[in-house]
Amino acid sequence: MNEGYQASLKSAETEDWLDLHVIRPLCYYLALFFAKLDVHPNTVTIWSMIIGAGSAVFFGCSSFYYGGTLGLVYNLIAVFLLMVADVFDCTDGQLARLTGKKSRLGRILDGVAGFTWFTPIYVLMVYRFYLHHDLEFGWLGIDDTPVNVAIATAVVFVLGVIAGIMGIAGQQRLADYYIQIHLFFLKGEKGSELDNSARQQEILDAMPKDAPFYERLFQKSYVDYTRKQEKVTPQFQRLMAELRRKYGSADNIPATVREDFRRRSLPVIFWNGLLTFNFREFWLFLFCLLDVPALHFVWEIVGMGLLYMYVNHRHERFCRQMVDSMK
């Protein structure tokens, strides 16, 4: 692929195989098309949010087991719409890098796009279970009575909330943070979007009182977003504090230290990629097409939760090792 394509990427090192060889090339040509039409990257992000949220209507429909061919078609439409939303969500960043139209609002919008998709999807998946649950009740030997349906639906709703908070919110928030950290040591401060809560709080405090409420709301949510990233990465925060103490600004960090971090980070970035959208959407599509969407919530909590802990543990361990070696 040409230099323009390479320039539109954050880094080939932070992309998984599917993104690098299939999705990102497609997004590059879409970005070129939108650039010719002078479409702003934030507009593409908003389109992504609308399309992704719209897919929830079709995810809320049963698939082949309960709905026959029509149900399967509805679920395939859901899959298609969410894939389109993902393509648009990738395109906005490449478009911003190609046109130089990067913005703080764009960064915040990009971070909340996934929540906009999955909140309505998860709500309608719970409703779908309420309507269609014969498979699960049969496996567990539960009588299909109104009381049992109400109790089971309440349990699935709680699982959906936990999966949303731990999965979409917690896991992808950490995955995004580790990508930006890797880019910071690979390309420097200007080559990444690594933020910290202290700086974001300063931006919030400096906003004029007559600033639009939605801008203050977005900024406040982003302060919370960065604080949560920092809370689960105490060893990395120690490492950054030690680097600032020893070298001052980020630009003064020696190339040997950067390369050491990159070498340790690369294996983690591979597993970190599984916390992002491509791997996650595969399981969503599978469980919905098999007509057992409630199992997706269980997978998000258990399977993806274990992966999250593994990635976090490995990253924190080598950060602690680097801090100890610097003393």
Coordinates of N, CA and C in Angstrom, one line a residue, residues 9 11 15 18 52 113 118 121 147 153 166 172 192 198-200 202 215-216 222 227 236 238 312 315 319 325:
L9 N -2.5 5.7 9.1 CA -2.5 4.8 10.2 C -1.9 5.4 11.5
S11 N -0.3 3.3 13.6 CA 0.9 2.6 13.5 C 0.5 1.2 13.1
E15 N -2.2 -2.4 15.0 CA -3.3 -2.9 14.3 C -3.3 -4.4 14.2
L18 N -6.7 -8.4 10.7 CA -7.9 -8.1 10.0 C -7.9 -6.6 9.7
G52 N -24.6 2.3 14.0 CA -24.3 1.2 15.0 C -25.5 1.1 16.0
A113 N -18.1 6.2 20.9 CA -18.9 5.6 19.8 C -19.4 4.2 20.2
F118 N -23.5 -0.1 21.7 CA -23.8 -1.3 22.4 C -24.8 -1.1 23.5
I121 N -28.0 -2.0 21.8 CA -27.9 -3.4 21.4 C -28.1 -4.3 22.6
V147 N -43.5 -16.1 36.1 CA -42.6 -15.7 37.1 C -41.2 -16.1 36.8
T153 N -35.2 -13.0 33.1 CA -35.0 -11.8 32.3 C -34.2 -10.7 33.2
M166 N -18.1 -3.8 32.5 CA -16.8 -4.5 32.5 C -16.2 -4.7 31.1
Q172 N -12.4 -2.1 26.7 CA -12.0 -1.3 25.5 C -11.4 0.0 26.0
S192 N 1.1 10.4 19.3 CA 0.1 9.6 20.0 C -1.0 10.6 20.5
A198 N -5.2 14.9 34.8 CA -4.9 16.2 35.3 C -5.0 17.3 34.2
R199 N -4.4 17.0 33.1 CA -4.5 17.9 32.0 C -5.9 18.1 31.5
Q200 N -6.7 17.0 31.4 CA -8.0 17.1 31.0 C -8.9 17.9 32.0
E202 N -7.7 20.4 33.8 CA -7.3 21.8 33.6 C -8.1 22.4 32.4
E215 N -20.4 20.5 25.3 CA -18.9 20.5 25.3 C -18.4 20.3 26.7
R216 N -19.1 20.9 27.7 CA -18.7 20.7 29.1 C -19.0 19.2 29.5
Y222 N -14.8 12.9 29.6 CA -13.5 12.5 29.2 C -12.5 12.5 30.4
R227 N -9.3 9.2 34.1 CA -9.0 8.8 35.5 C -9.2 7.3 35.6
F236 N 2.2 1.6 35.6 CA 2.6 2.5 34.4 C 2.6 4.0 34.9
R238 N 3.5 4.9 37.8 CA 4.8 5.0 38.5 C 6.0 5.2 37.5
N312 N -3.7 -6.7 31.4 CA -3.4 -5.7 32.4 C -2.2 -6.2 33.3
H315 N 1.2 -6.0 31.3 CA 1.6 -4.7 31.1 C 2.1 -4.1 32.4
C319 N 6.1 -2.8 33.4 CA 6.2 -1.4 33.9 C 6.9 -1.4 35.2
S325 N 14.3 -1.2 37.6 CA 15.7 -1.2 37.0 C 16.2 0.3 36.9

